[in-house]
């Protein structure tokens, strides 16, 4: 359905306009029917009145007078004549013909049934409608619409008065005033519909906006609970959910920070005790393990603290952020390059995002010797690609390496000094921005890390 509007406001409005139009057209049709009926009735009465008056006048007049009267009446358009033969000589068939015939006889005090003949010419379509009506309502139902009508009335001296009138014209078309009123009504409906639809849609749009921002990891004050009840309930549910989630995240981060922090003391104690181990090899190994544990703890603590810090999103020049990261690594002797726009403003949490990108560039240099960083802007957001020229990661481990503390056998042997948290942290941060982080092996060799961030 292409024409059906997409927005709540659009749909409500079209529904309102549609229903109003149906109402206007429907009632117009009903009114038209009634107008037509009344119009016909009035015309018939007028006609019969005229005929009765004419028959009485002619009955009292002599031949000369009759001619003059006929001439004058004929000027008004009806076909009229006096003759020896009736124009109509079939008995009435239709209930309406009966009724008119009876009416005329009564008013002209004619007792003989054969002194008045009436014939109505129904046009085929109208006749069918009318017959259906008679069937439904019986002869007592209102006859609608007269087409041409022919009457023959026998005057007292045996002369036939023959009259034929053409089809009556329908009632006049709708008056301009009615149309103006209807137009005004429609405008009123549209205006009030717009008002209602907007009031309904506005809080929903606000809610969607807030949910999006929350999805991008931006904590925000609770929304105003306004609008109709269902919308208010939804907003309230959203506010509660946001509050609970926020609290949940903070609690977790605080716990993680507390655990890593508190583990440091026992590790220090263990290290002191390890010094007393007499077997040199055993002592060195124990101290190395403890050192590794400390590295892991400080990495965890660093991450947990960042999370708990609740950094707010702000517009950031991503190009500048990447360039400074590249510079830092170049200064340390890394083979890093940047390709992309000089300026690219993006809403994000720069400290966290920098940490994620730093981990990826670090990995590229650690395991792949070179890092080629690219930034691509698209309609939906940005893409950051980090390619290296290392061995890549076996396909079956491309997802596993995101698991905290997971490290490939090769990197353990190479003493690269990592903790296995780098990728996990990077992905958490990218997800918190509503984005995606994927790894893939490049056909030409080396690993590609692809970050997609939505606007
Ligand atoms: P860390 O680098 O501290 O070991 P990460 O979570 O950053 O931890 O990475 C997990 C593992 O994924 C690494 O130990 C390494 O085996 C593998 N890995 C990460 N990046 C690359 C890369 N660019 N090339 C090859 N292997 C990689």
Coordinates of N, CA and C in Angstrom, one line a residue, residues 12 195 221 279 354 427 445:
X12 N -4.0 8.8 11.3 CA -5.1 9.3 12.0 C -5.9 10.4 11.1
X195 N -4.3 18.5 14.9 CA -4.0 18.9 16.3 C -3.9 17.6 17.2
X221 N 18.0 12.2 31.5 CA 16.9 12.4 32.5 C 15.7 11.7 32.1
X279 N 63.2 -23.1 45.8 CA 63.5 -23.5 44.4 C 63.4 -22.3 43.5
X354 N 38.1 6.0 22.1 CA 39.5 6.0 21.8 C 40.2 4.7 22.4
X427 N 34.8 -4.4 21.9 CA 33.4 -4.7 21.5 C 32.4 -4.1 22.4
X445 N 45.6 -11.5 2.9 CA 46.4 -11.8 4.1 C 46.2 -10.7 5.1

